[in-house]
Amino acid sequence: MTTTLQPAVTLPHLEDYTAIVGQPEIAELRTFAKPLAGRTLTMVNSTAVGGGVAEILNRLMPLLNETGLQARWEVMTGDGRFFAVTKAMHNALHGAPFLAPPDAFDVFLAANEQNRKRIVLDSEFTVIHDPQPAALIAAREKDHGYWIWRCHIDLSHADKTVWDFLRPWVERYDKALFSAPAFTQRLLIPQILFYPTIDPLADKNRELDPRFVESVLARFQIDPARPILTQISRFDRLKDPVGVIQAFRMVRRYHDCQLVLAGGGASDDPEGAEVLAEVMHAANEDPDIHVLELPPTSHLEINALQRGSTIIIQKSLREGFGLTVSEALWKKKPVVASAVGGIPSQVLHKITGVLTQSVEGTAYQLRFLLSNPEFARRLGENGHEHVKENFLITHNVKRYLLLFLRALNKA
Amino acid sequence: MNNVIQHGGPFQFVAASYLVEIRHERARNLYELLLHLRAVPEASVFFHTFQSMEAHHYTSFSNDFAQWVHSECNDVRLAERLGAVDLTSFPTIAEVREALTALIEDHVEQDPYAGARPAAEPFHYCTLETVTAPLDLTATSVAELAAGIRAISHQTLHHHFISSRLRPRLMVNDFSVWLQSIGLGELADEINRIDFFTNTLEGVRQELLRDLAPYEVGNA
C-alpha cells in the first residue's frame, strides 16, 4: 500500500476550531479578547524546538496574535554549562538528587543576566516558562507590567536546595501557573490551574484517512485484523516499557493480540539506547511485539498508530502531565494508564479510562477491556468529551485571555 | 448576571468563564477535609459544588467532595450521602457548607477510624476567579431568548442558569427573572423548576428550549 500524507504546512486559525469546539466557544473567546486588543505580551522559554513547551508555544502564539494581542515569543540562549545546570535543576525539581558543580547557581544567574540584557522585556504581560529563565524577573521595573511564571513540571517532590534557591525568584511574580493541583508548592503568590493542552488540528491529532492508517500499520508489519495494544513514549525507564511487555505476555495467554512500543529518544540519548536494548532483549524477537524507534518528526505515523490501536497504554512509573494520554483519548481510544503525575486529571477511573498501579493490574485491565469492547468504546467516547472540555488548545488561549483580563481589571 | 434587568428591557447575554486558583489547604483524610471545609471561603465551596457540576456529568456524583470521598477514601456510604445533597434546595453557599459539614461530622462521629484513615490522594481545595464580558447578543422576545440560549457556551449557560441563583436568597435564574419582567410569570416558574442537579448542561439547554418553544411564536 502506498498511501502518503503530507504534514500540514500552514497553521490553523481560530475559525478552524469552530467545527471542533462549536461556534459559541470561539465567539465568546473573541469577546474576551476585545479589551485586550493591541496589548503587548512576551513569552519566554528555553528552546524553540523539541519538548512539549516549544510544541505548545509554536501553536499557541499565532492564535494569541489572532485574538488581537501583540504577542511575541523569545527563546533564551545559554552555553553548554548553563544547560547542564538547568538539566540538573530540572531533575532535582522532579525529586532526583541535585548533581551539579558548586557554582551551578552562579552559572544559572549569569546566563539569566545575559538574557536579561539581550531580550526586550517591556510588555504589559510577560509569561516566563519553567525554571531556566525564571530569574528574568529581575528585568521587571518597579510596578511595570504583569509577570507570570508558568511551571510545566511537577514540584511536589522538589529537592530542597534547588527549590530554596528558585523560590525567592518565583515569588517576585504576580502569579504562578501549574498543570495540576498536586504539582504545586506553597507560595506567597496565587497559583492558577493551567492544564496543558493538545492541538486537535496538529498532525499528531488531526483526523486521518483510514487508508493512511492502514498503510502505516502495513509498513510496520502490524496485523490490523488482531487487537493492537500500543504505548507511545520515549525509551525511558520511567515509562516502564519492559513492564508493558510483561503485562502484554500475561494478556496474550487469553487474547491473540499484538504490542506496539513506539517512540524516540534512543538515537540522541545514551540512556535511551540502553533502554531500547533492554526492551529488545525483553521482546526476545517475538513477532507480535513491534518495537519502533521513530524520528521526532513522525507525528503522522504516531497519530496513525494510535488510531489503528485497540487500546493505548501509558504505564509510566513517574510522569509529568502525560499529554500522550489526552492524545489517545481525543482519538476515542480506551486507555489503561498508571495513576501518576497528571494522568489522573485525564483518566477518571472507569469513566474516561482505567488507572492501574502495577504490571498485574495493567494486564488485568487490558484483558477486561478486550473482553468488554462495548465498555471500552464507552470509555473512549467519554475520554474524547473530557479532552474536548478541558485539554484542547482553545482552552489554553481562553485561560491566558482570562488571566490578562483579570490583571487589567485589578490594575 | 451582574447587571439588574430593567423591567421589560432586553435580556443581555454575558460571556462567562473562570480561572481555577489552587489554594493551600489539602486534606489527607476526612478530618482534614472537614477542618478545611469549615474554614475555606465560600467561593471555594461554590467551586467544588455548583461550579464543578459541569465536570461531573459522567461521574457518579455531582460534587467534588463526594467524588473524592468515593475514589480516594473508598468510603461509598459517605460519598453517596454527600453526592445526594441537593444543591437546588439551598439558597446560600453557607447553607450548602452547613449541610456538607453536618454529614461528614455525623459520619466520623459514628466511625472515628474513618476520619483518620489516609486517602489515596489528597483533596486540593481550589477556588475560582470568574470573568464576564457582555456578548453582542440580546433578547427582546422569547424567540430571541431561545436563539441566544442556542448560541452560548456551557460555561455561559452555567453562569446565567446556575450561578445566578446564588445571588442572596434569590434562587431564581437570570432567564426566569427576565421572563417575569416581561409578564411571563408562569413560564418563568416552569423554567426555574428545570432540574440542573441531575442533568447535564446540554440537557438543561434542551429542556429550556423545549419549555420556551410554545411561547416563541406568540412572543416573537
XYZ file of C-alpha atoms in Angstrom:
631
model
C 0.000 0.000 0.000
C 1.485 3.414 -0.905
C -0.867 5.944 0.640
C 1.079 9.015 1.684
C 0.040 12.068 3.613
C 1.914 15.355 3.770
C 2.438 17.182 7.063
C 0.267 20.293 7.403
C 2.299 23.307 6.364
C 0.021 26.134 7.436
C -1.034 26.795 10.987
C -4.757 26.839 11.691
C -6.803 29.910 12.548
C -9.279 30.272 15.390
C -12.155 29.864 12.971
C -10.840 26.416 12.031
C -11.591 25.190 15.570
C -15.291 26.048 15.267
C -16.088 22.648 13.818
C -14.493 21.033 16.869
C -15.466 23.144 19.880
C -18.515 24.914 18.439
C -19.303 28.444 17.370
C -20.249 29.655 20.899
C -16.798 28.831 22.305
C -14.982 30.732 19.570
C -17.407 33.680 19.642
C -17.003 34.019 23.409
C -13.259 33.714 23.142
C -13.285 36.664 20.752
C -15.497 38.584 23.176
C -12.973 38.096 25.975
C -10.179 39.165 23.637
C -11.729 42.517 22.692
C -10.490 44.559 25.692
C -7.010 43.121 25.178
C -6.621 44.224 21.546
C -3.256 45.855 20.968
C -1.898 44.925 24.408
C 1.604 43.532 24.374
C 2.641 40.077 25.513
C 6.038 38.384 25.631
C 6.528 34.711 26.365
C 9.986 33.326 27.096
C 11.172 29.739 27.251
C 14.453 27.942 26.770
C 14.082 26.129 23.460
C 12.474 26.798 20.099
C 12.189 23.165 19.023
C 11.812 19.856 20.794
C 9.968 19.336 24.024
C 6.373 19.896 24.973
C 6.647 23.599 25.837
C 8.066 24.585 22.445
C 5.400 22.452 20.788
C 2.647 24.233 22.707
C 4.070 27.725 22.058
C 4.510 27.026 18.348
C 0.775 26.507 18.065
C -0.392 28.918 20.785
C 1.421 32.143 19.849
C -0.197 32.556 16.387
C -3.638 32.051 17.935
C -2.970 34.623 20.671
C -1.860 37.087 17.989
C -5.034 36.371 16.077
C -7.120 37.406 19.087
C -5.628 40.909 18.798
C -2.816 40.710 21.324
C 0.637 41.718 20.114
C 2.277 38.509 21.230
C 5.992 37.821 20.904
C 7.909 34.625 21.679
C 11.532 34.854 22.831
C 13.894 31.947 23.398
C 16.677 32.307 25.930
C 20.207 31.380 24.981
C 22.959 29.766 27.024
C 26.094 27.698 26.720
C 26.571 24.005 27.451
C 27.340 24.636 31.111
C 24.107 26.550 31.593
C 22.001 23.828 30.043
C 23.842 21.150 32.035
C 22.991 23.095 35.204
C 19.358 23.586 34.220
C 19.037 19.888 33.380
C 20.381 19.025 36.842
C 17.960 21.552 38.355
C 15.095 20.117 36.318
C 15.818 16.580 37.533
C 16.192 17.796 41.133
C 12.905 19.662 40.967
C 11.369 16.344 39.904
C 12.783 14.784 43.056
C 16.170 13.398 41.957
C 19.328 14.338 43.911
C 20.887 17.634 42.790
C 24.070 16.631 40.976
C 25.751 19.860 39.877
C 29.018 21.730 40.384
C 29.251 24.109 43.382
C 28.976 27.199 41.164
C 25.790 25.901 39.486
C 23.591 28.730 40.708
C 26.156 31.342 39.636
C 26.145 29.817 36.147
C 22.347 29.919 36.176
C 22.204 33.561 37.242
C 24.923 34.685 34.832
C 23.030 33.207 31.862
C 19.796 34.809 33.033
C 21.577 38.152 33.357
C 22.960 37.872 29.825
C 19.496 37.127 28.506
C 18.013 39.973 30.512
C 20.327 42.344 28.644
C 19.584 40.717 25.293
C 15.804 40.307 25.384
C 13.495 43.311 25.458
C 11.108 42.645 28.315
C 8.856 45.674 28.377
C 5.481 44.131 27.507
C 2.334 44.675 29.512
C 2.164 40.906 30.074
C 5.193 38.659 30.405
C 4.964 34.892 30.743
C 8.148 33.052 31.679
C 8.087 29.282 31.129
C 9.789 26.900 33.538
C 12.822 27.369 35.803
C 15.518 28.084 33.175
C 14.538 31.745 32.560
C 12.875 32.313 35.971
C 15.431 34.928 37.084
C 14.472 37.168 34.137
C 12.001 38.680 36.583
C 14.989 40.873 37.510
C 14.148 42.828 34.355
C 10.869 43.970 35.801
C 10.894 47.619 36.554
C 9.008 48.717 39.615
C 5.284 48.123 39.154
C 5.649 47.749 35.390
C 3.654 45.076 33.660
C 2.187 41.849 34.853
C 4.561 38.925 35.229
C 3.538 35.286 35.270
C 5.626 32.181 35.874
C 4.341 29.124 34.009
C 5.687 25.972 35.606
C 5.265 22.874 33.427
C 6.909 20.476 35.877
C 5.792 18.663 38.993
C 7.312 20.444 42.012
C 5.692 18.261 44.648
C 8.942 16.352 45.357
C 11.359 19.185 44.627
C 14.875 18.970 46.003
C 15.115 21.483 48.860
C 18.417 23.067 47.787
C 17.166 23.880 44.314
C 13.722 24.962 45.420
C 15.121 27.189 48.185
C 17.211 28.898 45.518
C 14.410 29.229 42.994
C 11.531 30.122 45.242
C 12.501 33.767 46.029
C 12.658 34.413 42.281
C 9.278 32.789 41.724
C 7.679 34.799 44.494
C 8.547 38.041 42.709
C 5.998 37.171 40.008
C 2.340 38.138 40.199
C 1.060 34.634 39.653
C 2.297 31.103 39.053
C 0.591 28.647 36.732
C 0.673 24.893 37.376
C -0.505 21.902 35.349
C -2.171 20.110 38.268
C -3.022 20.919 41.895
C -0.713 18.132 43.055
C 2.265 19.749 41.291
C 2.327 22.890 43.441
C 4.447 24.115 46.327
C 3.323 26.521 48.995
C 3.940 30.014 47.610
C 3.207 33.573 48.647
C 1.685 34.327 45.236
C -1.580 32.929 43.826
C -1.293 29.666 41.915
C -3.588 29.058 38.980
C -4.515 25.721 37.442
C -3.469 25.668 33.780
C -3.902 22.297 32.160
C -1.543 21.651 29.271
C -3.393 21.166 26.030
C -3.238 19.366 22.727
C -3.987 20.789 19.319
C -6.692 18.739 17.603
C -5.621 20.146 14.229
C -1.929 19.290 14.586
C -0.513 16.388 12.584
C -0.301 14.385 15.795
C -4.025 14.610 16.399
C -5.927 15.545 13.263
C -8.341 13.166 11.566
C -6.620 10.803 9.155
C -7.743 8.987 6.078
C -8.308 5.372 7.193
C -6.278 4.259 4.174
C -3.278 6.131 5.558
C -3.721 4.421 8.936
C -3.814 1.051 7.166
C -0.706 1.917 5.187
C 1.237 2.801 8.336
C 0.229 -0.472 10.004
C 1.267 -2.332 6.863
C 4.594 -0.500 6.734
C 5.398 -1.693 10.256
C 4.012 -5.187 9.562
C 1.278 -4.836 12.168
C -1.764 -7.020 11.569
C -4.931 -4.844 11.536
C -7.126 -7.937 11.991
C -5.911 -8.709 15.523
C -6.125 -6.415 18.585
C -3.273 -3.921 18.873
C -2.081 -2.675 22.276
C 0.166 0.374 21.995
C 2.363 2.505 24.200
C 3.785 5.660 22.641
C 6.685 7.060 24.634
C 10.400 7.739 24.671
C 12.616 4.759 25.504
C 12.983 5.784 29.098
C 12.898 3.552 32.203
C 10.353 5.863 33.807
C 7.911 4.865 31.051
C 8.437 1.226 32.056
C 8.479 -0.341 28.562
C 9.712 -3.654 29.981
C 6.759 -3.659 32.408
C 4.472 -3.159 29.414
C 5.966 -6.242 27.738
C 5.416 -8.252 30.947
C 1.792 -7.145 31.071
C 1.342 -7.957 27.373
C 2.616 -11.517 27.912
C 0.040 -12.020 30.682
C -2.724 -10.760 28.377
C -1.658 -12.894 25.438
C -2.363 -16.086 27.329
C -6.031 -15.256 26.801
C -6.164 -12.963 23.754
C -4.413 -13.261 20.422
C -3.059 -9.730 20.246
C -0.025 -7.615 19.368
C 2.014 -4.998 21.203
C 3.462 -1.824 19.722
C 6.090 0.145 21.626
C 6.798 3.252 19.589
C 8.867 6.291 20.417
C 12.138 8.112 20.093
C 14.939 9.132 22.347
C 17.278 6.233 21.651
C 19.466 7.827 18.983
C 20.367 11.087 20.755
C 20.402 9.882 24.360
C 22.846 7.235 25.661
C 20.368 6.158 28.337
C 17.652 5.848 25.679
C 19.866 3.482 23.671
C 20.436 1.378 26.795
C 16.707 1.210 27.478
C 15.989 0.294 23.863
C 18.486 -2.571 24.186
C 16.706 -3.752 27.360
C 13.386 -3.597 25.540
C 14.702 -5.587 22.575
C 16.067 -8.163 24.975
C 12.743 -8.436 26.780
C 10.881 -8.677 23.449
C 13.112 -11.619 22.548
C 12.327 -11.394 18.827
C 8.660 -12.072 19.459
C 6.999 -11.295 16.095
C 3.945 -9.888 17.894
C 5.960 -7.270 19.760
C 6.721 -4.339 17.465
C 9.426 -2.046 18.846
C 9.520 1.052 16.653
C 12.148 3.719 17.050
C 10.725 6.725 15.238
C 12.310 10.087 14.384
C 10.896 13.089 16.308
C 9.063 14.314 13.206
C 6.896 11.185 12.924
C 3.715 12.944 14.062
C 1.518 11.494 11.341
C 2.835 7.975 11.912
C 2.236 8.223 15.655
C -1.241 9.561 15.003
C -1.888 6.592 12.686
C -0.524 4.072 15.186
C -2.800 5.493 17.895
C -5.820 5.485 15.603
C -5.088 1.962 14.467
C -4.757 0.649 18.034
C -7.363 -1.188 20.050
C -6.116 0.062 23.431
C -3.487 2.634 24.370
C -1.244 2.009 27.373
C 0.712 4.585 29.390
C 2.360 2.564 32.111
C 4.695 5.275 33.421
C 6.367 4.932 36.807
C 6.611 8.723 37.015
C 5.119 11.266 34.705
C 4.793 14.971 34.109
C 1.331 15.739 32.848
C 1.452 12.908 30.323
C -0.265 14.596 27.390
C 0.068 11.464 25.235
C -2.898 10.247 27.273
C -5.038 13.154 26.065
C -3.873 12.483 22.533
C -5.159 8.909 22.808
C -8.418 9.947 24.495
C -9.008 12.526 21.779
C -8.932 9.651 19.296
C -11.637 7.920 21.370
C -9.286 5.152 22.397
C -9.708 3.258 25.653
C -6.652 3.982 27.789
C -5.007 1.921 30.527
C -2.572 4.172 32.389
C -0.681 4.462 35.652
C -2.112 6.749 38.298
C 0.929 9.054 38.359
C 1.629 12.735 37.625
C -1.095 14.455 35.663
C -2.636 11.240 34.346
C -5.462 11.084 36.940
C -6.642 14.515 35.739
C -7.143 12.979 32.302
C -8.149 9.426 33.166
C -11.077 9.319 35.553
C -11.003 5.703 36.642
C -13.579 3.569 34.840
C -15.117 6.710 33.360
C -12.677 8.087 30.798
C -10.168 5.224 31.008
C -8.650 2.874 33.540
C -5.994 3.663 36.150
C -3.590 0.990 37.362
C -0.677 0.707 39.764
C 1.169 -2.472 38.736
C 2.087 -4.841 35.909
C -0.554 -7.317 37.081
C -3.209 -4.618 37.331
C -2.345 -3.355 33.860
C -2.610 -6.888 32.445
C -5.942 -7.493 34.153
C -7.447 -4.239 32.884
C -6.204 -4.891 29.344
C -7.854 -8.310 29.428
C -11.019 -6.785 30.842
C -11.245 -4.198 28.065
C -10.508 -6.763 25.351
C -13.302 -8.920 26.735
C -15.712 -5.978 27.038
C -15.405 -3.935 23.849
C -18.647 -2.036 24.443
C -17.384 -0.789 27.811
C -14.041 0.058 26.191
C -15.857 2.022 23.485
C -17.784 3.992 26.110
C -14.559 4.890 27.935
C -13.155 6.171 24.654
C -16.261 8.282 23.967
C -16.170 9.788 27.469
C -12.445 10.370 27.160
C -12.944 12.316 23.952
C -15.558 14.548 25.639
C -13.325 15.041 28.681
C -10.462 16.228 26.469
C -12.829 18.447 24.492
C -13.956 20.134 27.699
C -10.539 20.579 29.282
C -7.426 19.827 27.278
C -7.708 21.499 23.877
C -5.579 24.429 22.752
C -8.619 26.726 22.582
C -8.921 26.346 26.379
C -5.317 27.415 26.700
C -5.992 30.545 24.614
C -9.041 31.321 26.728
C -7.239 30.806 30.049
C -4.499 33.233 29.023
C -7.089 35.811 27.943
C -8.912 35.458 31.265
C -5.637 35.788 33.142
C -4.748 39.006 31.344
C -8.280 40.382 31.736
C -8.146 39.767 35.492
C -4.825 41.601 35.594
C -6.282 44.548 33.697
C -9.304 44.694 35.963
C -7.096 44.759 39.023
C -4.736 47.405 37.629
C -25.938 38.236 35.718
C -24.128 41.237 37.158
C -26.481 43.855 35.778
C -30.001 44.299 37.081
C -32.644 43.523 34.479
C -34.769 46.548 33.732
C -38.470 45.798 33.760
C -39.392 44.915 30.209
C -35.947 45.825 28.883
C -33.857 43.475 26.709
C -32.062 40.465 28.116
C -28.292 40.924 27.873
C -26.256 37.743 27.466
C -22.911 37.817 29.230
C -19.956 35.585 28.311
C -18.670 33.960 31.469
C -15.683 31.826 32.249
C -13.295 31.305 35.108
C -9.786 30.576 36.243
C -9.181 27.980 38.937
C -6.968 29.111 41.801
C -5.269 26.321 43.741
C -5.441 27.043 47.446
C -3.002 25.898 50.118
C -5.448 23.711 52.010
C -5.061 19.997 51.348
C -6.983 17.213 53.022
C -5.336 13.841 53.514
C -8.243 12.307 55.396
C -11.847 13.076 56.297
C -10.908 15.018 59.434
C -8.790 17.363 57.360
C -11.498 17.645 54.722
C -13.892 18.731 57.450
C -11.437 21.098 59.097
C -10.816 22.999 55.874
C -14.399 22.811 54.697
C -15.414 24.802 57.771
C -12.823 27.498 57.050
C -12.320 27.974 53.299
C -14.005 30.955 51.600
C -17.492 30.480 50.202
C -16.060 30.791 46.690
C -14.163 27.566 47.301
C -17.279 25.716 48.473
C -19.091 27.099 45.429
C -16.313 25.861 43.131
C -16.372 22.317 44.491
C -20.162 22.053 44.375
C -22.074 24.257 41.945
C -19.217 25.024 39.549
C -17.820 21.522 39.400
C -21.224 20.117 38.444
C -20.332 20.735 34.824
C -17.282 18.486 35.255
C -19.241 15.646 36.803
C -21.741 14.866 34.122
C -20.284 11.442 33.568
C -19.181 10.643 37.120
C -21.367 9.006 39.723
C -21.504 12.040 41.967
C -22.432 15.633 41.469
C -19.770 17.385 43.541
C -16.021 17.178 44.136
C -16.316 16.187 47.800
C -18.435 13.136 47.055
C -16.232 12.153 44.132
C -13.056 12.370 46.251
C -14.558 10.502 49.198
C -15.552 7.755 46.778
C -12.411 7.474 44.649
C -9.670 8.344 47.148
C -11.164 7.360 50.527
C -13.139 4.408 49.202
C -15.961 5.405 51.536
C -19.003 4.679 49.401
C -21.620 5.365 52.057
C -20.401 8.870 52.838
C -19.813 9.546 49.138
C -23.416 8.646 48.424
C -24.739 10.900 51.149
C -22.552 13.844 50.078
C -23.473 13.316 46.439
C -27.151 13.372 47.293
C -27.006 16.845 48.880
C -29.423 18.557 46.522
C -27.828 21.838 45.544
C -31.090 23.116 44.074
C -32.617 23.338 47.520
C -30.113 25.709 49.135
C -30.450 29.451 48.730
C -26.945 30.256 50.014
C -23.478 28.731 49.971
C -23.376 28.986 53.754
C -26.245 26.519 53.921
C -24.571 24.161 51.438
C -21.444 24.238 53.584
C -23.510 23.550 56.688
C -25.206 20.547 55.085
C -21.922 19.047 53.872
C -20.070 19.537 57.170
C -23.002 18.092 59.115
C -22.864 14.900 57.033
C -19.108 14.471 57.444
C -19.308 15.231 61.180
C -22.030 12.680 61.611
C -20.075 10.084 59.637
C -16.780 10.445 61.534
C -18.620 10.586 64.838
C -20.130 7.195 64.104
C -16.867 5.815 62.736
C -13.846 7.697 64.134
C -11.486 5.316 62.354
C -12.866 6.508 59.015
C -11.982 10.107 59.871
C -8.259 9.437 60.231
C -7.880 6.820 57.514
C -5.401 8.206 54.915
C -6.800 8.942 51.477
C -5.028 7.539 48.419
C -4.534 11.063 47.073
C -5.153 14.366 48.884
C -8.065 16.683 48.196
C -6.797 20.037 46.942
C -9.055 22.932 47.784
C -9.464 25.363 44.923
C -11.453 28.460 44.268
C -12.400 30.352 41.148
C -11.955 33.767 39.617
C -14.912 34.450 37.353
C -14.537 36.737 34.361
C -17.526 38.097 32.485
C -17.925 40.245 29.366
C -21.133 41.351 27.618
C -21.783 39.473 24.400
C -23.156 41.097 21.249
C -26.312 39.179 21.998
C -29.544 40.473 23.481
C -33.133 39.267 23.535
C -36.304 41.296 23.369
C -38.625 38.341 22.790
C -38.912 34.685 23.772
C -37.787 33.703 20.274
C -34.644 35.810 20.648
C -34.043 34.401 24.112
C -34.203 30.866 22.689
C -31.869 31.823 19.848
C -29.439 33.257 22.394
C -29.589 30.153 24.554
C -28.668 28.107 21.479
C -25.688 30.374 20.807
C -23.918 30.406 24.177
C -21.267 28.109 25.617
C -21.831 25.734 28.520
C -19.918 27.991 30.900
C -22.080 30.959 29.951
C -25.218 28.865 30.303
C -24.000 27.774 33.739
C -23.494 31.418 34.662
C -26.992 32.506 33.634
C -28.857 29.454 34.829
C -26.991 28.107 37.858
C -24.543 30.618 39.339
C -27.158 33.345 39.094
C -29.353 31.584 41.661
C -26.838 32.324 44.363
C -27.452 35.998 44.464
C -28.540 36.389 48.059
C -31.738 34.490 48.798
C -32.963 34.682 45.251
C -32.941 31.104 43.968
C -34.013 32.291 40.556
C -32.080 32.050 37.325
C -31.446 35.026 35.021
C -33.797 33.809 32.292
C -36.711 33.485 34.722
C -36.061 36.933 36.161
C -36.297 38.403 32.686
C -39.337 36.364 31.676
C -41.044 37.561 34.854
C -40.178 41.152 33.921
C -41.977 40.837 30.567
C -45.055 39.357 32.175
C -44.469 35.641 31.551
C -44.528 34.566 35.182
C -45.817 31.074 34.509
C -43.065 30.317 32.003
C -40.505 31.831 34.375
C -41.608 29.428 37.116
C -41.604 26.459 34.769
C -38.050 27.175 33.662
C -36.874 27.708 37.193
C -38.028 24.182 38.037
C -35.687 22.530 35.494
C -33.589 20.024 37.416
C -29.997 21.085 36.786
C -28.785 18.916 39.666
C -29.256 15.616 37.851
C -28.877 16.913 34.315
C -26.005 17.838 32.035
C -25.689 21.414 30.841
C -26.603 20.299 27.345
C -29.636 18.576 28.839
C -30.556 21.791 30.632
C -30.233 23.706 27.352
C -32.558 21.279 25.581
C -35.141 21.461 28.375
C -35.020 25.252 28.312
C -35.592 25.271 24.565
C -38.456 22.801 24.911
C -40.142 24.976 27.530
C -39.625 28.158 25.521
C -40.808 26.693 22.200
C -44.601 27.087 22.707
C -44.136 30.749 23.590
C -41.795 31.647 20.737
C -44.464 32.391 18.144
C -46.719 34.500 20.269
C -43.856 36.493 21.720
C -41.609 36.712 18.706
